[in-house]
Amino acid sequence: MNYILITGASAGIGEVFARQLAEQGNNLILTARRKEKLEALATELSSLHNVKVEILTADLATPNGAKEIEQQITKSSWKVNGLINNAGFGDRGSFTELSLDRQLQMIQLNVTTLIELTHRLLPNIQKTDKAFIINVASTAAFQAGPNMAIYYATKAFVLSFSEALHEELKGKGIYVSALCPGATASEFASEANMTDTKLFKAGAMTAEAVVKKSLRKKHKAIVITGGKNIFGVWSGKLSPRSVNRKLAGWLQA
Ligand SMILES: NC(=O)c1ccc[n+]([C@@H]2O[C@H](COP(=O)([O-])OP(=O)(O)OC[C@H]3O[C@@H](n4cnc5c(N)ncnc54)[C@H](OP(=O)(O)O)[C@@H]3O)[C@@H](O)[C@H]2O)c1
């Protein structure tokens, strides 16, 4: 029996991945820190769609998080044919004023755990059919982001890493895709202290629309969601980096 592992499945984009994949008949392993939310979602999805839904609680902003997940999967002899590295957070503010600890935790969660889970689970994934990895990056990946310097840098890393891995694994039957949403309605904006920014005031996509496109296009190396965001990324390629980073800073001042 194959499973798809989703990190950050207790809310937002990760929860919607769980809902849409269960509806399509997939067995799931859901992970996040909030156990009650995962339990409620697992009970709901397994009874609604007749699929198996397992939960693993873990703090993935700690150095042991990915290893704990791998050990649980190995101990239970679960086969994983899909990995969605979705858990992540941002924090708005100047680099010098934001807490160093929180910024290091962001790198751990958004980057280090994502790489570690991917590396640890690939041998398991390689033994399955129709395998895929979706790494949730962001439109933030395409330029520097003053006032959210570390968050934008983590997403640039995720995009670059995912594109390279896409090329390395495409001949081996594993699709790797970097999902790049723009502003999306979830708990992210309040967690990142961004609800009053021009970026979010201009309107956010639904997580349902973001996930629907990601799953439909998971064979693509890069998936940008929303016409406005696609336009932003492509027009950014024609303008100087100095302009793009100033615009990003202005949108989240
Ligand atoms: N929303 C946007 O505008 C937007 C735009 C572009 C990219 N993204 C990216 O999309 C991804 C999902 O974000 P979202 O919008 O769905 O945000 P969200 O609603 O805040 O959900 C974040 C998820 O990550 C989990 N998480 C956070 N810290 C964790 C930790 N230390 N250990 C384990 N799990 C943790 C949370 O679960 P617990 O709190 O239960 O642990 C939650 O399930 C992130 O990578 C984000 O950077 C979001």
mmCIF file of N, CA and C in Angstrom, residues 110-169:
data_model
loop_
_atom_site.group_PDB
_atom_site.id
_atom_site.type_symbol
_atom_site.label_atom_id
_atom_site.label_comp_id
_atom_site.label_asym_id
_atom_site.label_seq_id
_atom_site.Cartn_x
_atom_site.Cartn_y
_atom_site.Cartn_z
ATOM 1 N N ASN A 110 12.254 25.542 6.525
ATOM 2 C CA ASN A 110 11.996 25.788 5.096
ATOM 3 C C ASN A 110 13.042 25.133 4.187
ATOM 4 N N VAL A 111 14.271 24.964 4.714
ATOM 5 C CA VAL A 111 15.363 24.465 3.864
ATOM 6 C C VAL A 111 15.920 23.120 4.355
ATOM 7 N N THR A 112 16.490 23.114 5.559
ATOM 8 C CA THR A 112 17.269 21.943 5.989
ATOM 9 C C THR A 112 16.387 20.704 6.134
ATOM 10 N N THR A 113 15.230 20.850 6.779
ATOM 11 C CA THR A 113 14.347 19.693 6.945
ATOM 12 C C THR A 113 13.824 19.223 5.589
ATOM 13 N N LEU A 114 13.536 20.162 4.716
ATOM 14 C CA LEU A 114 13.050 19.801 3.367
ATOM 15 C C LEU A 114 14.088 18.944 2.633
ATOM 16 N N ILE A 115 15.345 19.357 2.705
ATOM 17 C CA ILE A 115 16.407 18.588 2.037
ATOM 18 C C ILE A 115 16.572 17.228 2.716
ATOM 19 N N GLU A 116 16.550 17.254 4.040
ATOM 20 C CA GLU A 116 16.830 16.023 4.780
ATOM 21 C C GLU A 116 15.716 14.994 4.550
ATOM 22 N N LEU A 117 14.461 15.444 4.598
ATOM 23 C CA LEU A 117 13.346 14.516 4.355
ATOM 24 C C LEU A 117 13.429 13.942 2.950
ATOM 25 N N THR A 118 13.750 14.806 1.988
ATOM 26 C CA THR A 118 13.851 14.356 0.600
ATOM 27 C C THR A 118 14.951 13.298 0.467
ATOM 28 N N HIS A 119 16.112 13.573 1.041
ATOM 29 C CA HIS A 119 17.237 12.647 0.930
ATOM 30 C C HIS A 119 16.941 11.336 1.649
ATOM 31 N N ARG A 120 16.383 11.443 2.849
ATOM 32 C CA ARG A 120 16.096 10.236 3.638
ATOM 33 C C ARG A 120 15.009 9.374 3.001
ATOM 34 N N LEU A 121 14.014 10.016 2.352
ATOM 35 C CA LEU A 121 12.880 9.237 1.828
ATOM 36 C C LEU A 121 13.069 8.779 0.378
ATOM 37 N N LEU A 122 14.031 9.354 -0.325
ATOM 38 C CA LEU A 122 14.193 8.984 -1.743
ATOM 39 C C LEU A 122 14.402 7.486 -1.978
ATOM 40 N N PRO A 123 15.194 6.790 -1.165
ATOM 41 C CA PRO A 123 15.336 5.342 -1.414
ATOM 42 C C PRO A 123 13.987 4.623 -1.329
ATOM 43 N N ASN A 124 13.135 5.026 -0.407
ATOM 44 C CA ASN A 124 11.791 4.460 -0.248
ATOM 45 C C ASN A 124 10.918 4.837 -1.468
ATOM 46 N N ILE A 125 10.972 6.115 -1.876
ATOM 47 C CA ILE A 125 10.165 6.616 -2.996
ATOM 48 C C ILE A 125 10.566 5.928 -4.306
ATOM 49 N N GLN A 126 11.879 5.686 -4.470
ATOM 50 C CA GLN A 126 12.380 5.113 -5.728
ATOM 51 C C GLN A 126 11.835 3.713 -5.994
ATOM 52 N N LYS A 127 11.337 3.036 -4.951
ATOM 53 C CA LYS A 127 10.835 1.672 -5.137
ATOM 54 C C LYS A 127 9.370 1.657 -5.552
ATOM 55 N N THR A 128 8.760 2.813 -5.742
ATOM 56 C CA THR A 128 7.320 2.870 -6.017
ATOM 57 C C THR A 128 7.032 3.421 -7.417
ATOM 58 N N ASP A 129 5.774 3.240 -7.857
ATOM 59 C CA ASP A 129 5.349 3.770 -9.165
ATOM 60 C C ASP A 129 4.764 5.173 -9.017
ATOM 61 N N LYS A 130 4.689 5.879 -10.138
ATOM 62 C CA LYS A 130 4.052 7.201 -10.192
ATOM 63 C C LYS A 130 4.502 8.093 -9.033
ATOM 64 N N ALA A 131 5.803 8.110 -8.809
ATOM 65 C CA ALA A 131 6.315 8.841 -7.657
ATOM 66 C C ALA A 131 6.484 10.330 -7.968
ATOM 67 N N PHE A 132 6.305 11.135 -6.960
ATOM 68 C CA PHE A 132 6.485 12.583 -7.159
ATOM 69 C C PHE A 132 6.901 13.257 -5.857
ATOM 70 N N ILE A 133 7.565 14.392 -6.034
ATOM 71 C CA ILE A 133 7.909 15.257 -4.894
ATOM 72 C C ILE A 133 7.466 16.664 -5.264
ATOM 73 N N ILE A 134 6.692 17.283 -4.387
ATOM 74 C CA ILE A 134 6.343 18.698 -4.580
ATOM 75 C C ILE A 134 6.985 19.476 -3.435
ATOM 76 N N ASN A 135 7.826 20.429 -3.774
ATOM 77 C CA ASN A 135 8.426 21.305 -2.767
ATOM 78 C C ASN A 135 7.750 22.662 -2.854
ATOM 79 N N VAL A 136 7.184 23.106 -1.743
ATOM 80 C CA VAL A 136 6.468 24.387 -1.795
ATOM 81 C C VAL A 136 7.477 25.527 -1.627
ATOM 82 N N ALA A 137 7.714 26.223 -2.734
ATOM 83 C CA ALA A 137 8.575 27.411 -2.725
ATOM 84 C C ALA A 137 7.636 28.619 -2.620
ATOM 85 N N SER A 138 7.757 29.580 -3.529
ATOM 86 C CA SER A 138 6.931 30.794 -3.461
ATOM 87 C C SER A 138 7.347 31.686 -4.623
ATOM 88 N N THR A 139 6.501 32.658 -4.961
ATOM 89 C CA THR A 139 6.961 33.677 -5.914
ATOM 90 C C THR A 139 8.097 34.504 -5.279
ATOM 91 N N ALA A 140 8.217 34.412 -3.957
ATOM 92 C CA ALA A 140 9.340 35.083 -3.268
ATOM 93 C C ALA A 140 10.689 34.544 -3.731
ATOM 94 N N ALA A 141 10.674 33.358 -4.363
ATOM 95 C CA ALA A 141 11.924 32.718 -4.791
ATOM 96 C C ALA A 141 12.621 33.480 -5.916
ATOM 97 N N PHE A 142 11.875 34.352 -6.619
ATOM 98 C CA PHE A 142 12.413 34.927 -7.863
ATOM 99 C C PHE A 142 13.150 36.250 -7.674
ATOM 100 N N GLN A 143 13.120 36.816 -6.466
ATOM 101 C CA GLN A 143 13.869 38.050 -6.215
ATOM 102 C C GLN A 143 14.180 38.149 -4.728
ATOM 103 N N ALA A 144 15.079 39.072 -4.393
ATOM 104 C CA ALA A 144 15.384 39.303 -2.979
ATOM 105 C C ALA A 144 14.223 40.051 -2.325
ATOM 106 N N GLY A 145 14.051 39.891 -1.025
ATOM 107 C CA GLY A 145 12.901 40.507 -0.347
ATOM 108 C C GLY A 145 13.285 41.304 0.881
ATOM 109 N N PRO A 146 13.616 42.598 0.692
ATOM 110 C CA PRO A 146 13.947 43.419 1.859
ATOM 111 C C PRO A 146 12.800 43.393 2.871
ATOM 112 N N ASN A 147 13.111 43.303 4.126
ATOM 113 C CA ASN A 147 12.136 43.219 5.216
ATOM 114 C C ASN A 147 11.603 41.796 5.408
ATOM 115 N N MET A 148 12.074 40.866 4.606
ATOM 116 C CA MET A 148 11.790 39.428 4.805
ATOM 117 C C MET A 148 12.958 38.670 4.194
ATOM 118 N N ALA A 149 14.158 39.147 4.479
ATOM 119 C CA ALA A 149 15.355 38.700 3.752
ATOM 120 C C ALA A 149 15.550 37.186 3.817
ATOM 121 N N ILE A 150 15.403 36.614 5.017
ATOM 122 C CA ILE A 150 15.688 35.180 5.166
ATOM 123 C C ILE A 150 14.593 34.354 4.497
ATOM 124 N N TYR A 151 13.333 34.771 4.669
ATOM 125 C CA TYR A 151 12.244 33.998 4.052
ATOM 126 C C TYR A 151 12.454 33.915 2.533
ATOM 127 N N TYR A 152 12.713 35.070 1.892
ATOM 128 C CA TYR A 152 12.894 35.053 0.433
ATOM 129 C C TYR A 152 14.091 34.184 0.042
ATOM 130 N N ALA A 153 15.158 34.261 0.838
ATOM 131 C CA ALA A 153 16.362 33.459 0.530
ATOM 132 C C ALA A 153 16.056 31.965 0.670
ATOM 133 N N THR A 154 15.237 31.583 1.674
ATOM 134 C CA THR A 154 14.917 30.150 1.814
ATOM 135 C C THR A 154 14.141 29.660 0.592
ATOM 136 N N LYS A 155 13.258 30.504 0.086
ATOM 137 C CA LYS A 155 12.432 30.066 -1.050
ATOM 138 C C LYS A 155 13.246 30.028 -2.344
ATOM 139 N N ALA A 156 14.228 30.934 -2.474
ATOM 140 C CA ALA A 156 15.135 30.872 -3.633
ATOM 141 C C ALA A 156 15.903 29.556 -3.615
ATOM 142 N N PHE A 157 16.301 29.150 -2.415
ATOM 143 C CA PHE A 157 17.010 27.865 -2.275
ATOM 144 C C PHE A 157 16.104 26.712 -2.712
ATOM 145 N N VAL A 158 14.867 26.721 -2.219
ATOM 146 C CA VAL A 158 13.941 25.614 -2.530
ATOM 147 C C VAL A 158 13.711 25.528 -4.041
ATOM 148 N N LEU A 159 13.565 26.679 -4.700
ATOM 149 C CA LEU A 159 13.344 26.677 -6.149
ATOM 150 C C LEU A 159 14.564 26.109 -6.880
ATOM 151 N N SER A 160 15.734 26.597 -6.536
ATOM 152 C CA SER A 160 16.950 26.153 -7.223
ATOM 153 C C SER A 160 17.188 24.654 -7.000
ATOM 154 N N PHE A 161 17.059 24.215 -5.766
ATOM 155 C CA PHE A 161 17.259 22.800 -5.427
ATOM 156 C C PHE A 161 16.257 21.921 -6.188
ATOM 157 N N SER A 162 15.004 22.356 -6.212
ATOM 158 C CA SER A 162 13.957 21.529 -6.832
ATOM 159 C C SER A 162 14.154 21.416 -8.344
ATOM 160 N N GLU A 163 14.560 22.530 -8.971
ATOM 161 C CA GLU A 163 14.805 22.487 -10.419
ATOM 162 C C GLU A 163 15.927 21.510 -10.752
ATOM 163 N N ALA A 164 16.996 21.553 -9.946
ATOM 164 C CA ALA A 164 18.133 20.646 -10.190
ATOM 165 C C ALA A 164 17.701 19.192 -10.005
ATOM 166 N N LEU A 165 16.942 18.938 -8.927
ATOM 167 C CA LEU A 165 16.510 17.569 -8.638
ATOM 168 C C LEU A 165 15.525 17.068 -9.705
ATOM 169 N N HIS A 166 14.733 17.984 -10.244
ATOM 170 C CA HIS A 166 13.813 17.632 -11.325
ATOM 171 C C HIS A 166 14.598 17.008 -12.489
ATOM 172 N N GLU A 167 15.714 17.677 -12.846
ATOM 173 C CA GLU A 167 16.527 17.163 -13.969
ATOM 174 C C GLU A 167 17.196 15.839 -13.598
ATOM 175 N N GLU A 168 17.691 15.737 -12.358
ATOM 176 C CA GLU A 168 18.398 14.505 -11.949
ATOM 177 C C GLU A 168 17.470 13.295 -11.926
ATOM 178 N N LEU A 169 16.205 13.511 -11.584
ATOM 179 C CA LEU A 169 15.322 12.347 -11.337
ATOM 180 C C LEU A 169 14.310 12.079 -12.436
#
